[in-house]
JSON list of C-alpha atoms in Angstrom, two decimals:
[
{"chain": "Z", "resi": 1, "resn": "MET", "atom": "CA", "xyz": [-34.62, -28.14, 10.84]},
{"chain": "Z", "resi": 2, "resn": "ILE", "atom": "CA", "xyz": [-31.47, -30.24, 10.57]},
{"chain": "Z", "resi": 3, "resn": "ALA", "atom": "CA", "xyz": [-33.53, -33.44, 10.22]},
{"chain": "Z", "resi": 4, "resn": "VAL", "atom": "CA", "xyz": [-35.67, -31.88, 7.48]},
{"chain": "Z", "resi": 5, "resn": "ARG", "atom": "CA", "xyz": [-32.49, -30.77, 5.71]},
{"chain": "Z", "resi": 6, "resn": "TYR", "atom": "CA", "xyz": [-31.14, -34.32, 5.62]},
{"chain": "Z", "resi": 7, "resn": "ALA", "atom": "CA", "xyz": [-34.44, -36.10, 4.95]},
{"chain": "Z", "resi": 8, "resn": "ASP", "atom": "CA", "xyz": [-33.65, -36.33, 1.23]},
{"chain": "Z", "resi": 9, "resn": "ASP", "atom": "CA", "xyz": [-29.95, -37.05, 1.70]},
{"chain": "Z", "resi": 10, "resn": "ARG", "atom": "CA", "xyz": [-30.19, -39.75, 4.36]},
{"chain": "Z", "resi": 11, "resn": "GLY", "atom": "CA", "xyz": [-33.74, -40.92, 3.74]},
{"chain": "Z", "resi": 12, "resn": "ARG", "atom": "CA", "xyz": [-36.90, -40.96, 5.82]},
{"chain": "Z", "resi": 13, "resn": "ARG", "atom": "CA", "xyz": [-36.43, -44.50, 7.10]},
{"chain": "Z", "resi": 14, "resn": "GLU", "atom": "CA", "xyz": [-32.86, -43.90, 8.22]},
{"chain": "Z", "resi": 15, "resn": "LEU", "atom": "CA", "xyz": [-33.88, -40.84, 10.22]},
{"chain": "Z", "resi": 16, "resn": "LEU", "atom": "CA", "xyz": [-36.78, -42.75, 11.79]},
{"chain": "Z", "resi": 17, "resn": "PHE", "atom": "CA", "xyz": [-34.48, -45.61, 12.78]},
{"chain": "Z", "resi": 18, "resn": "ALA", "atom": "CA", "xyz": [-31.92, -43.19, 14.22]},
{"chain": "Z", "resi": 19, "resn": "GLY", "atom": "CA", "xyz": [-34.62, -41.35, 16.17]},
{"chain": "Z", "resi": 20, "resn": "CYS", "atom": "CA", "xyz": [-36.13, -44.59, 17.49]},
{"chain": "Z", "resi": 21, "resn": "ALA", "atom": "CA", "xyz": [-32.67, -45.79, 18.56]},
{"chain": "Z", "resi": 22, "resn": "LEU", "atom": "CA", "xyz": [-32.00, -42.63, 20.56]},
{"chain": "Z", "resi": 23, "resn": "MET", "atom": "CA", "xyz": [-35.46, -42.70, 22.10]},
{"chain": "Z", "resi": 24, "resn": "GLY", "atom": "CA", "xyz": [-35.05, -46.38, 22.96]},
{"chain": "Z", "resi": 25, "resn": "VAL", "atom": "CA", "xyz": [-31.72, -45.78, 24.71]},
{"chain": "Z", "resi": 26, "resn": "ALA", "atom": "CA", "xyz": [-33.24, -42.92, 26.69]},
{"chain": "Z", "resi": 27, "resn": "LEU", "atom": "CA", "xyz": [-36.33, -44.92, 27.67]},
{"chain": "Z", "resi": 28, "resn": "LEU", "atom": "CA", "xyz": [-34.25, -47.92, 28.71]},
{"chain": "Z", "resi": 29, "resn": "SER", "atom": "CA", "xyz": [-32.08, -45.66, 30.85]},
{"chain": "Z", "resi": 30, "resn": "LEU", "atom": "CA", "xyz": [-35.14, -44.06, 32.45]},
{"chain": "Z", "resi": 31, "resn": "THR", "atom": "CA", "xyz": [-36.70, -47.46, 33.12]},
{"chain": "Z", "resi": 32, "resn": "VAL", "atom": "CA", "xyz": [-33.57, -48.72, 34.87]},
{"chain": "Z", "resi": 33, "resn": "VAL", "atom": "CA", "xyz": [-32.82, -45.52, 36.79]},
{"chain": "Z", "resi": 34, "resn": "THR", "atom": "CA", "xyz": [-36.36, -45.07, 38.10]},
{"chain": "Z", "resi": 35, "resn": "THR", "atom": "CA", "xyz": [-36.42, -48.60, 39.52]},
{"chain": "Z", "resi": 36, "resn": "GLY", "atom": "CA", "xyz": [-34.05, -47.28, 42.18]},
{"chain": "Z", "resi": 37, "resn": "VAL", "atom": "CA", "xyz": [-31.46, -49.99, 41.60]},
{"chain": "Z", "resi": 38, "resn": "PHE", "atom": "CA", "xyz": [-28.74, -47.32, 41.70]},
{"chain": "Z", "resi": 39, "resn": "GLY", "atom": "CA", "xyz": [-30.51, -45.22, 44.34]},
{"chain": "Z", "resi": 40, "resn": "SER", "atom": "CA", "xyz": [-33.51, -42.96, 44.15]},
{"chain": "Z", "resi": 41, "resn": "SER", "atom": "CA", "xyz": [-31.95, -39.62, 45.00]},
{"chain": "Z", "resi": 42, "resn": "GLY", "atom": "CA", "xyz": [-28.77, -37.67, 44.70]},
{"chain": "Z", "resi": 43, "resn": "THR", "atom": "CA", "xyz": [-26.90, -35.84, 41.97]},
{"chain": "Z", "resi": 44, "resn": "ALA", "atom": "CA", "xyz": [-26.20, -38.92, 39.84]},
{"chain": "Z", "resi": 45, "resn": "TYR", "atom": "CA", "xyz": [-29.88, -39.91, 39.88]},
{"chain": "Z", "resi": 46, "resn": "GLU", "atom": "CA", "xyz": [-31.02, -36.43, 38.87]},
{"chain": "Z", "resi": 47, "resn": "TRP", "atom": "CA", "xyz": [-28.41, -36.02, 36.12]},
{"chain": "Z", "resi": 48, "resn": "SER", "atom": "CA", "xyz": [-29.22, -39.48, 34.72]},
{"chain": "Z", "resi": 49, "resn": "ILE", "atom": "CA", "xyz": [-32.88, -38.57, 34.39]},
{"chain": "Z", "resi": 50, "resn": "LEU", "atom": "CA", "xyz": [-32.11, -35.16, 32.93]},
{"chain": "Z", "resi": 51, "resn": "GLY", "atom": "CA", "xyz": [-29.60, -36.57, 30.45]},
{"chain": "Z", "resi": 52, "resn": "SER", "atom": "CA", "xyz": [-32.00, -39.30, 29.36]},
{"chain": "Z", "resi": 53, "resn": "MET", "atom": "CA", "xyz": [-34.75, -36.76, 28.79]},
{"chain": "Z", "resi": 54, "resn": "PHE", "atom": "CA", "xyz": [-32.45, -34.68, 26.60]},
{"chain": "Z", "resi": 55, "resn": "VAL", "atom": "CA", "xyz": [-31.51, -37.78, 24.57]},
{"chain": "Z", "resi": 56, "resn": "TYR", "atom": "CA", "xyz": [-35.18, -38.69, 24.19]},
{"chain": "Z", "resi": 57, "resn": "ILE", "atom": "CA", "xyz": [-36.10, -35.21, 22.99]},
{"chain": "Z", "resi": 58, "resn": "GLY", "atom": "CA", "xyz": [-33.17, -35.25, 20.57]},
{"chain": "Z", "resi": 59, "resn": "GLY", "atom": "CA", "xyz": [-34.26, -38.62, 19.19]},
{"chain": "Z", "resi": 60, "resn": "TYR", "atom": "CA", "xyz": [-37.80, -37.39, 18.71]},
{"chain": "Z", "resi": 61, "resn": "GLN", "atom": "CA", "xyz": [-36.57, -34.28, 16.90]},
{"chain": "Z", "resi": 62, "resn": "VAL", "atom": "CA", "xyz": [-34.45, -36.44, 14.58]},
{"chain": "Z", "resi": 63, "resn": "GLY", "atom": "CA", "xyz": [-37.14, -38.98, 13.72]},
{"chain": "Z", "resi": 64, "resn": "PHE", "atom": "CA", "xyz": [-40.84, -38.83, 14.46]},
{"chain": "Z", "resi": 65, "resn": "GLY", "atom": "CA", "xyz": [-40.98, -35.08, 15.06]},
{"chain": "Z", "resi": 66, "resn": "PRO", "atom": "CA", "xyz": [-40.17, -33.85, 11.53]},
{"chain": "Z", "resi": 67, "resn": "VAL", "atom": "CA", "xyz": [-40.33, -37.03, 9.42]},
{"chain": "Z", "resi": 68, "resn": "THR", "atom": "CA", "xyz": [-43.94, -37.86, 10.33]},
{"chain": "Z", "resi": 69, "resn": "TRP", "atom": "CA", "xyz": [-45.14, -34.62, 8.76]},
{"chain": "Z", "resi": 70, "resn": "THR", "atom": "CA", "xyz": [-42.96, -35.18, 5.70]},
{"chain": "Z", "resi": 71, "resn": "ILE", "atom": "CA", "xyz": [-44.31, -38.69, 5.12]},
{"chain": "Z", "resi": 72, "resn": "ILE", "atom": "CA", "xyz": [-47.99, -37.90, 5.57]},
{"chain": "Z", "resi": 73, "resn": "SER", "atom": "CA", "xyz": [-47.65, -35.06, 3.08]},
{"chain": "Z", "resi": 74, "resn": "GLU", "atom": "CA", "xyz": [-46.26, -37.47, 0.47]},
{"chain": "Z", "resi": 75, "resn": "ILE", "atom": "CA", "xyz": [-47.94, -40.86, 0.71]},
{"chain": "Z", "resi": 76, "resn": "PHE", "atom": "CA", "xyz": [-51.58, -40.10, -0.04]},
{"chain": "Z", "resi": 77, "resn": "PRO", "atom": "CA", "xyz": [-52.95, -40.16, -3.62]},
{"chain": "Z", "resi": 78, "resn": "LEU", "atom": "CA", "xyz": [-53.26, -36.75, -5.23]},
{"chain": "Z", "resi": 79, "resn": "ARG", "atom": "CA", "xyz": [-57.06, -37.06, -5.57]},
{"chain": "Z", "resi": 80, "resn": "GLN", "atom": "CA", "xyz": [-57.59, -37.74, -1.85]},
{"chain": "Z", "resi": 81, "resn": "ARG", "atom": "CA", "xyz": [-54.61, -35.91, -0.35]},
{"chain": "Z", "resi": 82, "resn": "GLY", "atom": "CA", "xyz": [-56.57, -33.09, 1.30]},
{"chain": "Z", "resi": 83, "resn": "LYS", "atom": "CA", "xyz": [-59.05, -35.32, 3.16]},
{"chain": "Z", "resi": 84, "resn": "ALA", "atom": "CA", "xyz": [-56.47, -37.98, 4.02]},
{"chain": "Z", "resi": 85, "resn": "LEU", "atom": "CA", "xyz": [-53.97, -35.43, 5.30]},
{"chain": "Z", "resi": 86, "resn": "SER", "atom": "CA", "xyz": [-56.66, -33.81, 7.46]},
{"chain": "Z", "resi": 87, "resn": "PHE", "atom": "CA", "xyz": [-57.59, -37.18, 8.93]},
{"chain": "Z", "resi": 88, "resn": "ALA", "atom": "CA", "xyz": [-53.91, -38.02, 9.62]},
{"chain": "Z", "resi": 89, "resn": "VAL", "atom": "CA", "xyz": [-53.34, -34.70, 11.39]},
{"chain": "Z", "resi": 90, "resn": "PHE", "atom": "CA", "xyz": [-56.53, -35.13, 13.43]},
{"chain": "Z", "resi": 91, "resn": "THR", "atom": "CA", "xyz": [-55.53, -38.68, 14.43]},
{"chain": "Z", "resi": 92, "resn": "ASN", "atom": "CA", "xyz": [-52.06, -37.51, 15.43]},
{"chain": "Z", "resi": 93, "resn": "PHE", "atom": "CA", "xyz": [-53.32, -34.76, 17.71]},
{"chain": "Z", "resi": 94, "resn": "ALA", "atom": "CA", "xyz": [-56.10, -37.01, 19.11]},
{"chain": "Z", "resi": 95, "resn": "CYS", "atom": "CA", "xyz": [-53.49, -39.59, 20.13]},
{"chain": "Z", "resi": 96, "resn": "ASN", "atom": "CA", "xyz": [-51.33, -36.84, 21.62]},
{"chain": "Z", "resi": 97, "resn": "THR", "atom": "CA", "xyz": [-54.31, -35.70, 23.68]},
{"chain": "Z", "resi": 98, "resn": "ILE", "atom": "CA", "xyz": [-54.98, -39.21, 24.98]},
{"chain": "Z", "resi": 99, "resn": "VAL", "atom": "CA", "xyz": [-51.34, -39.64, 25.99]},
{"chain": "Z", "resi": 100, "resn": "SER", "atom": "CA", "xyz": [-51.28, -36.22, 27.66]},
{"chain": "Z", "resi": 101, "resn": "PHE", "atom": "CA", "xyz": [-54.37, -36.97, 29.77]},
{"chain": "Z", "resi": 102, "resn": "GLY", "atom": "CA", "xyz": [-53.24, -40.49, 30.65]},
{"chain": "Z", "resi": 103, "resn": "ALA", "atom": "CA", "xyz": [-49.59, -39.73, 31.43]},
{"chain": "Z", "resi": 104, "resn": "ASP", "atom": "CA", "xyz": [-50.20, -38.40, 34.95]},
{"chain": "Z", "resi": 105, "resn": "ASP", "atom": "CA", "xyz": [-52.09, -41.52, 36.01]},
{"chain": "Z", "resi": 106, "resn": "LEU", "atom": "CA", "xyz": [-49.43, -43.79, 34.53]},
{"chain": "Z", "resi": 107, "resn": "LEU", "atom": "CA", "xyz": [-46.60, -41.89, 36.21]},
{"chain": "Z", "resi": 108, "resn": "ALA", "atom": "CA", "xyz": [-48.46, -41.94, 39.52]},
{"chain": "Z", "resi": 109, "resn": "PHE", "atom": "CA", "xyz": [-48.98, -45.69, 39.18]},
{"chain": "Z", "resi": 110, "resn": "SER", "atom": "CA", "xyz": [-45.33, -46.53, 38.44]},
{"chain": "Z", "resi": 111, "resn": "LEU", "atom": "CA", "xyz": [-42.44, -44.64, 36.87]},
{"chain": "Z", "resi": 112, "resn": "PRO", "atom": "CA", "xyz": [-40.56, -47.75, 35.65]},
{"chain": "Z", "resi": 113, "resn": "PHE", "atom": "CA", "xyz": [-43.76, -49.27, 34.22]},
{"chain": "Z", "resi": 114, "resn": "THR", "atom": "CA", "xyz": [-44.55, -46.06, 32.33]},
{"chain": "Z", "resi": 115, "resn": "PHE", "atom": "CA", "xyz": [-41.11, -45.80, 30.72]},
{"chain": "Z", "resi": 116, "resn": "ALA", "atom": "CA", "xyz": [-41.04, -49.55, 30.00]},
{"chain": "Z", "resi": 117, "resn": "LEU", "atom": "CA", "xyz": [-44.42, -49.25, 28.26]},
{"chain": "Z", "resi": 118, "resn": "PHE", "atom": "CA", "xyz": [-43.14, -46.46, 26.04]},
{"chain": "Z", "resi": 119, "resn": "LEU", "atom": "CA", "xyz": [-39.99, -48.49, 25.39]},
{"chain": "Z", "resi": 120, "resn": "LEU", "atom": "CA", "xyz": [-42.13, -51.38, 24.09]},
{"chain": "Z", "resi": 121, "resn": "LEU", "atom": "CA", "xyz": [-44.02, -48.96, 21.86]},
{"chain": "Z", "resi": 122, "resn": "ASP", "atom": "CA", "xyz": [-40.68, -47.66, 20.57]},
{"chain": "Z", "resi": 123, "resn": "VAL", "atom": "CA", "xyz": [-39.54, -51.20, 19.72]},
{"chain": "Z", "resi": 124, "resn": "TYR", "atom": "CA", "xyz": [-42.82, -51.83, 17.91]},
{"chain": "Z", "resi": 125, "resn": "ALA", "atom": "CA", "xyz": [-42.33, -48.57, 16.00]},
{"chain": "Z", "resi": 126, "resn": "VAL", "atom": "CA", "xyz": [-39.00, -49.88, 14.68]},
{"chain": "Z", "resi": 127, "resn": "TYR", "atom": "CA", "xyz": [-40.71, -53.11, 13.57]},
{"chain": "Z", "resi": 128, "resn": "PHE", "atom": "CA", "xyz": [-43.54, -51.17, 11.93]},
{"chain": "Z", "resi": 129, "resn": "VAL", "atom": "CA", "xyz": [-41.24, -48.77, 10.08]},
{"chain": "Z", "resi": 130, "resn": "TYR", "atom": "CA", "xyz": [-39.03, -51.64, 8.93]},
{"chain": "Z", "resi": 131, "resn": "GLY", "atom": "CA", "xyz": [-41.90, -53.63, 7.50]},
{"chain": "Z", "resi": 132, "resn": "ASN", "atom": "CA", "xyz": [-44.42, -51.01, 6.38]},
{"chain": "Z", "resi": 133, "resn": "VAL", "atom": "CA", "xyz": [-42.86, -47.61, 5.66]},
{"chain": "Z", "resi": 134, "resn": "PRO", "atom": "CA", "xyz": [-41.32, -47.26, 2.18]},
{"chain": "Z", "resi": 135, "resn": "GLU", "atom": "CA", "xyz": [-38.40, -44.99, 1.39]},
{"chain": "Z", "resi": 136, "resn": "THR", "atom": "CA", "xyz": [-39.55, -41.95, -0.61]},
{"chain": "Z", "resi": 137, "resn": "LYS", "atom": "CA", "xyz": [-36.41, -39.82, -0.80]},
{"chain": "Z", "resi": 138, "resn": "GLY", "atom": "CA", "xyz": [-35.73, -38.27, -4.18]},
{"chain": "Z", "resi": 139, "resn": "LEU", "atom": "CA", "xyz": [-39.13, -39.21, -5.62]},
{"chain": "Z", "resi": 140, "resn": "SER", "atom": "CA", "xyz": [-41.81, -36.95, -7.00]},
{"chain": "Z", "resi": 141, "resn": "LEU", "atom": "CA", "xyz": [-45.37, -37.21, -5.71]},
{"chain": "Z", "resi": 142, "resn": "GLU", "atom": "CA", "xyz": [-46.41, -39.03, -8.90]},
{"chain": "Z", "resi": 143, "resn": "GLN", "atom": "CA", "xyz": [-43.57, -41.55, -8.49]},
{"chain": "Z", "resi": 144, "resn": "ILE", "atom": "CA", "xyz": [-44.50, -42.10, -4.84]},
{"chain": "Z", "resi": 145, "resn": "THR", "atom": "CA", "xyz": [-48.10, -42.80, -5.85]},
{"chain": "Z", "resi": 146, "resn": "MET", "atom": "CA", "xyz": [-46.91, -45.33, -8.44]},
{"chain": "Z", "resi": 147, "resn": "MET", "atom": "CA", "xyz": [-44.62, -46.97, -5.89]},
{"chain": "Z", "resi": 148, "resn": "LEU", "atom": "CA", "xyz": [-47.34, -47.26, -3.25]},
{"chain": "Z", "resi": 149, "resn": "GLU", "atom": "CA", "xyz": [-49.67, -48.87, -5.76]},
{"chain": "Z", "resi": 150, "resn": "LYS", "atom": "CA", "xyz": [-47.05, -51.58, -6.24]},
{"chain": "Z", "resi": 151, "resn": "PHE", "atom": "CA", "xyz": [-46.45, -51.56, -2.48]},
{"chain": "Z", "resi": 152, "resn": "ALA", "atom": "CA", "xyz": [-50.09, -52.44, -1.78]},
{"chain": "Z", "resi": 153, "resn": "GLU", "atom": "CA", "xyz": [-50.09, -55.33, -4.27]},
{"chain": "Z", "resi": 154, "resn": "MET", "atom": "CA", "xyz": [-47.18, -57.19, -2.65]},
{"chain": "Z", "resi": 155, "resn": "PRO", "atom": "CA", "xyz": [-47.89, -60.28, -0.51]},
{"chain": "Z", "resi": 156, "resn": "MET", "atom": "CA", "xyz": [-47.72, -60.20, 3.27]},
{"chain": "Z", "resi": 157, "resn": "ARG", "atom": "CA", "xyz": [-44.38, -62.03, 3.28]},
{"chain": "Z", "resi": 158, "resn": "GLN", "atom": "CA", "xyz": [-41.75, -62.78, 0.66]},
{"chain": "Z", "resi": 159, "resn": "PRO", "atom": "CA", "xyz": [-39.48, -65.81, 1.04]},
{"chain": "Z", "resi": 160, "resn": "ILE", "atom": "CA", "xyz": [-35.71, -65.41, 0.86]},
{"chain": "Z", "resi": 161, "resn": "LYS", "atom": "CA", "xyz": [-34.40, -68.01, -1.58]},
{"chain": "Z", "resi": 162, "resn": "ALA", "atom": "CA", "xyz": [-30.89, -69.06, -0.57]},
{"chain": "Z", "resi": 163, "resn": "ASP", "atom": "CA", "xyz": [-30.71, -71.88, -3.09]},
{"chain": "Z", "resi": 164, "resn": "GLU", "atom": "CA", "xyz": [-33.17, -73.10, -5.67]},
{"chain": "Z", "resi": 165, "resn": "GLY", "atom": "CA", "xyz": [-36.07, -74.75, -3.92]},
{"chain": "Z", "resi": 166, "resn": "GLU", "atom": "CA", "xyz": [-34.80, -73.85, -0.43]},
{"chain": "Z", "resi": 167, "resn": "THR", "atom": "CA", "xyz": [-36.35, -71.22, 1.81]},
{"chain": "Z", "resi": 168, "resn": "LYS", "atom": "CA", "xyz": [-34.05, -69.93, 4.55]},
{"chain": "Z", "resi": 169, "resn": "GLY", "atom": "CA", "xyz": [-36.29, -67.29, 6.06]},
{"chain": "Z", "resi": 170, "resn": "PHE", "atom": "CA", "xyz": [-38.66, -64.46, 5.39]},
{"chain": "Z", "resi": 171, "resn": "LEU", "atom": "CA", "xyz": [-38.41, -60.76, 4.73]},
{"chain": "Z", "resi": 172, "resn": "PRO", "atom": "CA", "xyz": [-40.81, -58.35, 6.39]},
{"chain": "Z", "resi": 173, "resn": "ARG", "atom": "CA", "xyz": [-43.70, -57.71, 4.06]},
{"chain": "Z", "resi": 174, "resn": "ARG", "atom": "CA", "xyz": [-43.41, -55.11, 1.33]},
{"chain": "Z", "resi": 175, "resn": "ASP", "atom": "CA", "xyz": [-39.70, -54.66, 0.72]},
{"chain": "Z", "resi": 176, "resn": "SER", "atom": "CA", "xyz": [-39.40, -50.99, -0.28]},
{"chain": "Z", "resi": 177, "resn": "ALA", "atom": "CA", "xyz": [-35.94, -51.54, -1.80]},
{"chain": "Z", "resi": 178, "resn": "ALA", "atom": "CA", "xyz": [-37.39, -54.08, -4.23]},
{"chain": "Z", "resi": 179, "resn": "ILE", "atom": "CA", "xyz": [-40.24, -51.72, -5.05]},
{"chain": "Z", "resi": 180, "resn": "LEU", "atom": "CA", "xyz": [-37.84, -48.86, -5.70]},
{"chain": "Z", "resi": 181, "resn": "GLY", "atom": "CA", "xyz": [-35.79, -51.14, -7.95]},
{"chain": "Z", "resi": 182, "resn": "ALA", "atom": "CA", "xyz": [-38.91, -52.06, -9.93]},
{"chain": "Z", "resi": 183, "resn": "LEU", "atom": "CA", "xyz": [-39.84, -48.38, -10.17]},
{"chain": "Z", "resi": 184, "resn": "GLU", "atom": "CA", "xyz": [-36.37, -47.47, -11.45]},
{"chain": "Z", "resi": 185, "resn": "ASP", "atom": "CA", "xyz": [-36.59, -50.25, -14.05]},
{"chain": "Z", "resi": 186, "resn": "MET", "atom": "CA", "xyz": [-39.99, -48.94, -15.12]},
{"chain": "Z", "resi": 187, "resn": "GLN", "atom": "CA", "xyz": [-38.63, -45.40, -15.45]},
{"chain": "Z", "resi": 188, "resn": "ALA", "atom": "CA", "xyz": [-35.67, -46.67, -17.48]},
{"chain": "Z", "resi": 189, "resn": "VAL", "atom": "CA", "xyz": [-38.01, -48.51, -19.87]},
{"chain": "Z", "resi": 190, "resn": "GLU", "atom": "CA", "xyz": [-40.19, -45.41, -20.22]},
{"chain": "Z", "resi": 191, "resn": "ALA", "atom": "CA", "xyz": [-37.13, -43.25, -20.95]},
{"chain": "Z", "resi": 192, "resn": "THR", "atom": "CA", "xyz": [-35.93, -45.74, -23.58]},
{"chain": "Z", "resi": 193, "resn": "GLU", "atom": "CA", "xyz": [-39.36, -45.78, -25.21]},
{"chain": "Z", "resi": 194, "resn": "GLU", "atom": "CA", "xyz": [-39.43, -41.98, -25.28]},
{"chain": "Z", "resi": 195, "resn": "GLU", "atom": "CA", "xyz": [-35.99, -41.91, -26.94]},
{"chain": "Z", "resi": 196, "resn": "ASP", "atom": "CA", "xyz": [-37.09, -44.51, -29.50]},
{"chain": "Z", "resi": 197, "resn": "ASN", "atom": "CA", "xyz": [-40.26, -42.54, -30.27]},
{"chain": "Z", "resi": 198, "resn": "SER", "atom": "CA", "xyz": [-38.23, -39.36, -30.60]},
{"chain": "Z", "resi": 199, "resn": "ASP", "atom": "CA", "xyz": [-35.76, -41.03, -32.95]},
{"chain": "Z", "resi": 200, "resn": "TYR", "atom": "CA", "xyz": [-38.61, -42.55, -34.98]},
{"chain": "Z", "resi": 201, "resn": "GLY", "atom": "CA", "xyz": [-40.29, -39.16, -35.30]},
{"chain": "Z", "resi": 202, "resn": "THR", "atom": "CA", "xyz": [-37.03, -37.52, -36.38]},
{"chain": "Z", "resi": 203, "resn": "SER", "atom": "CA", "xyz": [-36.31, -40.17, -39.01]},
{"chain": "Z", "resi": 204, "resn": "THR", "atom": "CA", "xyz": [-39.89, -39.95, -40.35]},
{"chain": "Z", "resi": 205, "resn": "ASN", "atom": "CA", "xyz": [-39.69, -36.18, -40.71]},
{"chain": "Z", "resi": 206, "resn": "THR", "atom": "CA", "xyz": [-36.33, -36.51, -42.47]},
{"chain": "Z", "resi": 207, "resn": "ARG", "atom": "CA", "xyz": [-37.75, -38.96, -45.05]},
{"chain": "Z", "resi": 208, "resn": "ARG", "atom": "CA", "xyz": [-40.74, -36.73, -45.67]},
{"chain": "Z", "resi": 209, "resn": "SER", "atom": "CA", "xyz": [-38.55, -33.70, -46.26]}
]
């Protein structure tokens, strides 16, 4: 509930990054502890595992737990939202089912390997969110649709120009900050045009009267 409350204040991406960071710390701790490098029994071992699990759960509740449902309810076009949302929910629960059935075998095979595997997936999630998930806080559904249409048209990578004619590096594809800036400029132009039309209509009515 707290994460949902701050989703519009802090932003979806920020909550996802915070959640992934907490989950990553917890998974790294579990990977190291379960290797037995600090012992495989005792109070410290048990409390380390318990504490890491609490941190992981907290990270999930900050990021992927609530924000996933917020994002999938926003990003699909209005015409296809019902079908797309149904497919997203089905895919989510199907993946959860696969993980649930496979977790026992993975844990039986190796505890450190299992937690390290999930840690790698967590790192990839950060990369994916950074490069592919736009920020939608404060936007209406119509504005989000407009933004995602621009989002889909952008090239896979955009060069960072340090000096004229010099390329220093590359941004991840689809920079949502740039898209939001373009959307704000578009809204400002539309507002100016509406004001001009309103003023024109007022002046025309005045001359007629």
